[in-house]
Coordinates of C-alpha atoms in Angstrom, one line a residue:
L1 CA 114.9 99.2 101.5
Y2 CA 113.8 97.2 104.6
A3 CA 116.2 94.2 104.1
P4 CA 118.8 93.6 106.7
S5 CA 122.5 94.4 105.8
R6 CA 123.5 90.7 105.8
L7 CA 121.2 90.2 102.8
L8 CA 122.5 93.1 100.9
H9 CA 125.2 92.5 98.1
D10 CA 126.7 94.8 95.6
V11 CA 125.4 94.0 92.3
P12 CA 127.3 96.3 89.7
A13 CA 124.4 96.4 87.4
I14 CA 122.3 98.0 89.9
V15 CA 123.1 101.6 90.9
R16 CA 121.6 104.0 93.1
V17 CA 120.5 107.2 91.4
P18 CA 119.5 110.6 92.8
V19 CA 115.8 111.5 93.4
R20 CA 114.5 114.6 94.8
T21 CA 113.1 113.9 98.3
E22 CA 110.3 116.6 98.2
R23 CA 106.6 116.0 98.4
V24 CA 104.9 115.1 95.0
D25 CA 101.4 114.8 93.8
L26 CA 101.3 111.0 93.0
L27 CA 97.8 109.7 93.9
R28 CA 94.5 110.9 92.6
G29 CA 91.6 111.3 94.8
G30 CA 92.6 110.9 98.3
S31 CA 94.4 112.7 101.2
V32 CA 97.7 110.9 100.8
T33 CA 101.1 112.8 100.8
A34 CA 103.9 111.0 98.8
V35 CA 107.6 111.7 99.3
P36 CA 110.3 109.8 97.1
L37 CA 112.7 108.0 99.6
I38 CA 115.4 106.2 97.1
A39 CA 115.9 105.2 93.5
W40 CA 117.7 102.6 91.7
R41 CA 118.6 102.0 88.0
S42 CA 119.5 98.9 86.0
G43 CA 119.8 99.3 82.5
V44 CA 116.8 101.2 81.3
L45 CA 114.7 100.3 84.2
H46 CA 114.3 102.5 87.1
V47 CA 112.9 101.8 90.6
T48 CA 111.7 104.4 93.1
A49 CA 110.7 103.8 96.6
V50 CA 107.9 106.4 97.6
K51 CA 106.5 106.8 101.0
L52 CA 102.8 107.3 101.1
T53 CA 101.1 108.7 104.4
N54 CA 97.6 109.1 105.0
T55 CA 96.5 112.8 106.1
G56 CA 92.9 112.0 106.5
S57 CA 90.6 110.6 109.1
A58 CA 89.4 107.7 107.3
P59 CA 91.3 104.6 106.3
I60 CA 92.1 104.4 102.5
E61 CA 92.7 101.2 100.2
L62 CA 95.5 101.8 97.9
D63 CA 94.8 101.1 94.3
P64 CA 97.7 101.3 91.5
R65 CA 95.3 102.6 89.1
A66 CA 95.1 105.9 91.0
L67 CA 98.8 106.5 90.7
R68 CA 99.7 109.5 88.5
G69 CA 102.7 108.8 86.1
A70 CA 104.0 106.4 83.5
W71 CA 104.7 103.2 85.5
L72 CA 105.4 99.9 84.0
T73 CA 104.5 98.4 87.3
A74 CA 103.8 99.3 91.0
T75 CA 103.6 97.5 94.2
F76 CA 102.7 98.7 97.8
Q77 CA 104.3 97.3 100.8
H78 CA 100.9 97.4 102.4
N79 CA 97.8 98.2 100.2
R80 CA 95.7 99.8 103.1
L81 CA 96.5 103.0 105.2
L82 CA 94.7 103.6 108.5
A83 CA 93.7 107.0 109.5
A84 CA 96.1 109.9 110.0
G85 CA 98.1 109.4 113.5
D86 CA 97.6 105.5 113.3
E87 CA 100.9 103.6 113.5
A88 CA 99.8 102.0 110.2
D89 CA 99.0 105.3 108.5
T90 CA 102.1 105.0 106.3
T91 CA 103.5 102.7 103.7
V92 CA 106.0 102.5 100.7
V93 CA 105.1 102.1 97.0
Y94 CA 107.8 100.6 94.7
L95 CA 107.4 102.2 91.1
V96 CA 109.1 100.7 88.2
S97 CA 109.5 102.9 85.2
G98 CA 111.6 103.0 82.0
R99 CA 112.9 106.5 82.9
P100 CA 113.8 108.6 86.0
F101 CA 111.2 109.1 88.5
A102 CA 110.9 112.9 87.7
A103 CA 110.4 112.1 84.0
A104 CA 108.0 109.3 84.6
R105 CA 105.5 111.3 87.0

């Protein structure tokens, strides 16, 4: 998602798949909006990058256990979101599942 183009190489086994880029309810107990950005598939594994934005006035520590859905694993680009309006109020979570994003959440 953030790699420079010189590092990107076509890998036939990894294909981009469509994902709806509209807000989803992904995190429990917080004022965080979630919007899928892009998704890929390789064999039976699916990876989806989802933008997370803090809409509240307090910083939030992100915890993968608060994610809704059936994820094999999840990793945050940054695990802390500062208050809404700060330049660090947004990050991305990368979700790995055994089925498409819409079916896993």
